[in-house]
Amino acid sequence: MLDYNQQDKWPNGFGELQSPIKIDTSKLSAKRGQLNYHVLEDYRLKQEIDDGTTIRLTGSGSAEIFGRNFEFQQAHFHSPSEHVINGRRCPLEIHMVHKNVIGQLCVVALLVEHGETPNAPFQKIIDNYEKGETEPVDLNIKDWAPWYPVGFHYLGSLTTPPLTEGVEWLLVSNPDFTVSDDQVEWFRKHFGKDDRKLQPLNGRSIEFYK
Ligand SMILES: [Zn+2]
């Protein structure tokens, strides 16, 4: 099982273009318009997997991302958020992992803010969870992807071993999609904190759409 207290010991054969990163918007020039990300076929979650550090859900669906077609593969959760925007962490970050026909990976990371009411689809995942069990769920996650996506686009890595680089990242937020304190507490109680430490930018450029 992955130990978040021993991150320095994670094997890393890469090292220069890693994720997550912190972003300071005052250092970026914003582009006008949306991130080029459109869901083509609604995402559905199929099976819930407890891997000891998070809940992972396999899925299906597809999206067009900067002119290329990607298949949605799986979604999983990090708490608190791994990416830090202007010094702030969100309570939850959802990674929606995509792959295209030539094997390129693109992670759409949804930075989720606190809300007063429980998030219904996340609650269904919680209710379905049983330690060590892998139970199928059937969830349409249409509303996880924002309709008018703005945010950040950069090149990084997986945030868990093997920490493979060449992974494209889209960081987005969705004001209609929030989680309650109780839900975050539930996640932390079961999995602890599963955020990888911030990694150096090493001169990479970040596209900022707003
Ligand atoms: Zn992740």
Short mmCIF file of C-alpha atoms and ligand atoms in Angstrom, two decimals:
data_model
loop_
_atom_site.label_atom_id
_atom_site.label_comp_id
_atom_site.label_asym_id
_atom_site.label_seq_id
_atom_site.Cartn_x
_atom_site.Cartn_y
_atom_site.Cartn_z
CA MET A 1 0.00 0.00 0.00
CA LEU A 2 1.19 3.48 -0.83
CA ASP A 3 2.53 5.35 2.20
CA TYR A 4 2.03 9.12 1.97
CA ASN A 5 4.33 9.63 4.96
CA GLN A 6 7.24 8.03 3.02
CA GLN A 7 6.94 9.91 -0.25
CA ASP A 8 10.69 10.52 -0.50
CA LYS A 9 11.12 6.76 -0.84
CA TRP A 10 8.71 6.39 -3.76
CA PRO A 11 10.68 5.12 -6.77
CA ASN A 12 11.00 7.90 -9.32
CA GLY A 13 12.92 7.27 -12.50
CA PHE A 14 11.82 10.63 -13.90
CA GLY A 15 12.09 13.74 -11.76
CA GLU A 16 12.04 16.96 -13.78
CA LEU A 17 8.45 17.40 -14.95
CA GLN A 18 6.46 16.14 -12.00
CA SER A 19 3.01 16.79 -10.56
CA PRO A 20 1.36 18.26 -8.57
CA ILE A 21 2.46 21.88 -8.75
CA LYS A 22 1.43 25.16 -7.22
CA ILE A 23 0.15 27.86 -9.50
CA ASP A 24 0.35 31.59 -8.93
CA THR A 25 -2.01 33.31 -11.35
CA SER A 26 -0.33 36.71 -10.89
CA LYS A 27 2.67 35.25 -12.74
CA LEU A 28 0.61 34.05 -15.72
CA SER A 29 -0.95 35.90 -18.61
CA ALA A 30 -4.51 34.65 -19.02
CA LYS A 31 -5.87 33.56 -22.37
CA ARG A 32 -9.43 34.48 -23.14
CA GLY A 33 -11.84 31.61 -23.73
CA GLN A 34 -12.39 28.10 -22.52
CA LEU A 35 -10.15 25.12 -22.20
CA ASN A 36 -10.62 22.96 -25.27
CA TYR A 37 -12.39 20.13 -23.44
CA HIS A 38 -15.77 18.73 -24.43
CA VAL A 39 -17.44 15.55 -23.25
CA LEU A 40 -18.54 13.54 -26.31
CA GLU A 41 -20.09 10.55 -24.60
CA ASP A 42 -21.32 10.94 -20.99
CA TYR A 43 -19.04 9.48 -18.36
CA ARG A 44 -20.40 6.53 -16.42
CA LEU A 45 -18.79 4.95 -13.40
CA LYS A 46 -18.97 1.19 -13.23
CA GLN A 47 -17.00 -0.39 -10.42
CA GLU A 48 -15.74 0.85 -7.09
CA ILE A 49 -12.23 -0.23 -6.08
CA ASP A 50 -10.74 0.28 -2.62
CA ASP A 51 -6.99 0.45 -3.14
CA GLY A 52 -6.23 1.41 0.46
CA THR A 53 -5.31 5.02 -0.29
CA THR A 54 -8.36 6.16 -2.21
CA ILE A 55 -11.53 5.00 -3.89
CA ARG A 56 -11.02 4.38 -7.58
CA LEU A 57 -13.87 3.88 -10.00
CA THR A 58 -13.52 2.44 -13.45
CA GLY A 59 -15.64 4.08 -16.08
CA SER A 60 -16.56 4.66 -19.68
CA GLY A 61 -17.18 7.72 -21.82
CA SER A 62 -15.16 9.94 -24.10
CA ALA A 63 -14.06 13.52 -24.56
CA GLU A 64 -12.37 15.76 -27.07
CA ILE A 65 -9.38 17.50 -25.48
CA PHE A 66 -7.46 20.05 -27.53
CA GLY A 67 -8.62 18.45 -30.77
CA ARG A 68 -7.88 14.83 -29.89
CA ASN A 69 -10.23 12.08 -28.79
CA PHE A 70 -9.72 10.49 -25.38
CA GLU A 71 -11.47 7.62 -23.63
CA PHE A 72 -12.40 8.17 -20.01
CA GLN A 73 -10.82 5.35 -17.96
CA GLN A 74 -11.21 5.90 -14.24
CA ALA A 75 -11.82 8.48 -11.53
CA HIS A 76 -10.33 8.68 -8.03
CA PHE A 77 -10.05 11.14 -5.17
CA HIS A 78 -7.38 13.08 -3.30
CA SER A 79 -7.96 15.00 -0.08
CA PRO A 80 -6.86 17.70 0.35
CA SER A 81 -6.34 18.80 -3.26
CA GLU A 82 -2.90 18.07 -4.68
CA HIS A 83 -2.69 21.19 -6.82
CA VAL A 84 -2.48 24.52 -5.02
CA ILE A 85 -3.83 27.65 -6.68
CA ASN A 86 -2.72 31.00 -5.27
CA GLY A 87 -1.71 29.38 -1.99
CA ARG A 88 -5.06 27.66 -1.51
CA ARG A 89 -5.89 23.99 -1.29
CA CYS A 90 -9.39 22.66 -1.91
CA PRO A 91 -10.85 19.97 0.37
CA LEU A 92 -11.07 17.49 -2.52
CA GLU A 93 -9.54 16.94 -5.96
CA ILE A 94 -11.10 14.43 -8.35
CA HIS A 95 -8.84 12.95 -11.02
CA MET A 96 -10.62 11.87 -14.18
CA VAL A 97 -8.03 9.86 -16.09
CA HIS A 98 -8.23 9.69 -19.90
CA LYS A 99 -6.21 7.82 -22.51
CA ASN A 100 -6.09 8.15 -26.29
CA VAL A 101 -5.38 5.57 -28.99
CA ILE A 102 -1.64 6.19 -28.92
CA GLY A 103 -1.51 5.80 -25.15
CA GLN A 104 -1.19 9.45 -24.12
CA LEU A 105 -2.67 10.18 -20.71
CA CYS A 106 -4.67 13.26 -19.85
CA VAL A 107 -6.00 13.89 -16.35
CA VAL A 108 -8.86 16.31 -15.90
CA ALA A 109 -8.56 17.40 -12.27
CA LEU A 110 -11.69 18.84 -10.73
CA LEU A 111 -10.86 21.08 -7.77
CA VAL A 112 -13.85 20.77 -5.44
CA GLU A 113 -14.79 23.50 -2.96
CA HIS A 114 -16.67 23.24 0.35
CA GLY A 115 -20.44 23.42 0.16
CA GLU A 116 -23.24 23.37 2.71
CA THR A 117 -25.12 20.37 1.32
CA PRO A 118 -23.76 16.86 0.67
CA ASN A 119 -22.80 16.13 -2.91
CA ALA A 120 -25.30 13.52 -4.17
CA PRO A 121 -23.09 11.44 -6.52
CA PHE A 122 -20.17 11.49 -4.07
CA GLN A 123 -22.56 10.39 -1.31
CA LYS A 124 -23.66 7.44 -3.46
CA ILE A 125 -20.00 6.40 -3.78
CA ILE A 126 -19.56 6.72 0.01
CA ASP A 127 -22.72 4.73 0.72
CA ASN A 128 -21.58 2.03 -1.68
CA TYR A 129 -18.16 1.75 -0.07
CA GLU A 130 -17.24 -1.21 2.02
CA LYS A 131 -13.63 -1.71 3.07
CA GLY A 132 -11.81 -4.19 0.88
CA GLU A 133 -14.86 -4.78 -1.28
CA THR A 134 -15.22 -3.89 -4.93
CA GLU A 135 -18.84 -3.28 -5.64
CA PRO A 136 -20.21 -2.12 -8.96
CA VAL A 137 -21.84 1.29 -9.05
CA ASP A 138 -23.80 2.81 -11.88
CA LEU A 139 -23.43 6.52 -11.91
CA ASN A 140 -23.72 9.06 -14.67
CA ILE A 141 -21.22 11.78 -13.86
CA LYS A 142 -22.30 14.31 -16.44
CA ASP A 143 -22.24 17.14 -13.92
CA TRP A 144 -18.63 16.52 -12.86
CA ALA A 145 -17.37 18.05 -16.10
CA PRO A 146 -17.99 21.80 -16.27
CA TRP A 147 -19.88 23.04 -19.33
CA TYR A 148 -17.63 26.04 -19.86
CA PRO A 149 -14.28 24.80 -18.60
CA VAL A 150 -11.77 27.43 -17.59
CA GLY A 151 -8.61 26.77 -15.67
CA PHE A 152 -5.09 25.53 -16.34
CA HIS A 153 -3.32 23.28 -18.85
CA TYR A 154 0.23 21.99 -18.33
CA LEU A 155 2.48 18.96 -18.80
CA GLY A 156 3.34 16.88 -15.74
CA SER A 157 3.29 13.36 -14.36
CA LEU A 158 1.23 10.81 -12.51
CA THR A 159 1.13 11.78 -8.81
CA THR A 160 1.50 8.17 -7.63
CA PRO A 161 4.21 5.63 -8.57
CA PRO A 162 5.42 4.98 -11.24
CA LEU A 163 5.19 8.84 -11.46
CA THR A 164 5.36 8.58 -15.26
CA GLU A 165 5.88 11.89 -17.09
CA GLY A 166 4.29 13.14 -20.30
CA VAL A 167 0.90 13.34 -18.64
CA GLU A 168 -1.25 16.25 -19.74
CA TRP A 169 -3.17 18.05 -17.00
CA LEU A 170 -6.32 20.13 -17.18
CA LEU A 171 -7.20 21.76 -13.85
CA VAL A 172 -10.81 22.86 -13.71
CA SER A 173 -13.38 23.89 -11.14
CA ASN A 174 -17.14 23.65 -11.21
CA PRO A 175 -19.07 26.06 -8.97
CA ASP A 176 -22.12 23.76 -9.08
CA PHE A 177 -20.16 20.83 -7.69
CA THR A 178 -19.14 21.03 -4.01
CA VAL A 179 -18.63 18.62 -1.09
CA SER A 180 -19.78 18.98 2.50
CA ASP A 181 -17.50 18.93 5.56
CA ASP A 182 -19.03 15.59 6.64
CA GLN A 183 -18.12 14.00 3.32
CA VAL A 184 -14.53 15.24 3.50
CA GLU A 185 -14.31 14.00 7.09
CA TRP A 186 -15.56 10.58 6.02
CA PHE A 187 -12.90 10.35 3.32
CA ARG A 188 -10.08 11.43 5.66
CA LYS A 189 -11.21 8.96 8.30
CA HIS A 190 -10.98 6.06 5.83
CA PHE A 191 -7.94 7.04 3.78
CA GLY A 192 -6.05 9.77 5.65
CA LYS A 193 -4.47 12.52 3.60
CA ASP A 194 -3.50 11.32 0.13
CA ASP A 195 -1.90 14.37 -1.44
CA ARG A 196 1.56 14.15 -2.97
CA LYS A 197 3.98 16.94 -2.03
CA LEU A 198 4.29 19.88 -4.42
CA GLN A 199 6.90 19.44 -7.15
CA PRO A 200 9.15 22.10 -8.70
CA LEU A 201 7.94 23.74 -11.91
CA ASN A 202 11.43 23.64 -13.52
CA GLY A 203 10.60 26.29 -16.13
CA ARG A 204 7.45 24.67 -17.47
CA SER A 205 4.82 26.92 -19.00
CA ILE A 206 1.24 26.86 -17.78
CA GLU A 207 -1.69 27.92 -19.96
CA PHE A 208 -4.34 29.82 -18.01
CA TYR A 209 -7.83 30.18 -19.51
CA LYS A 210 -10.39 32.47 -17.94
ZN ZN B 1 -4.73 11.08 -8.71
#
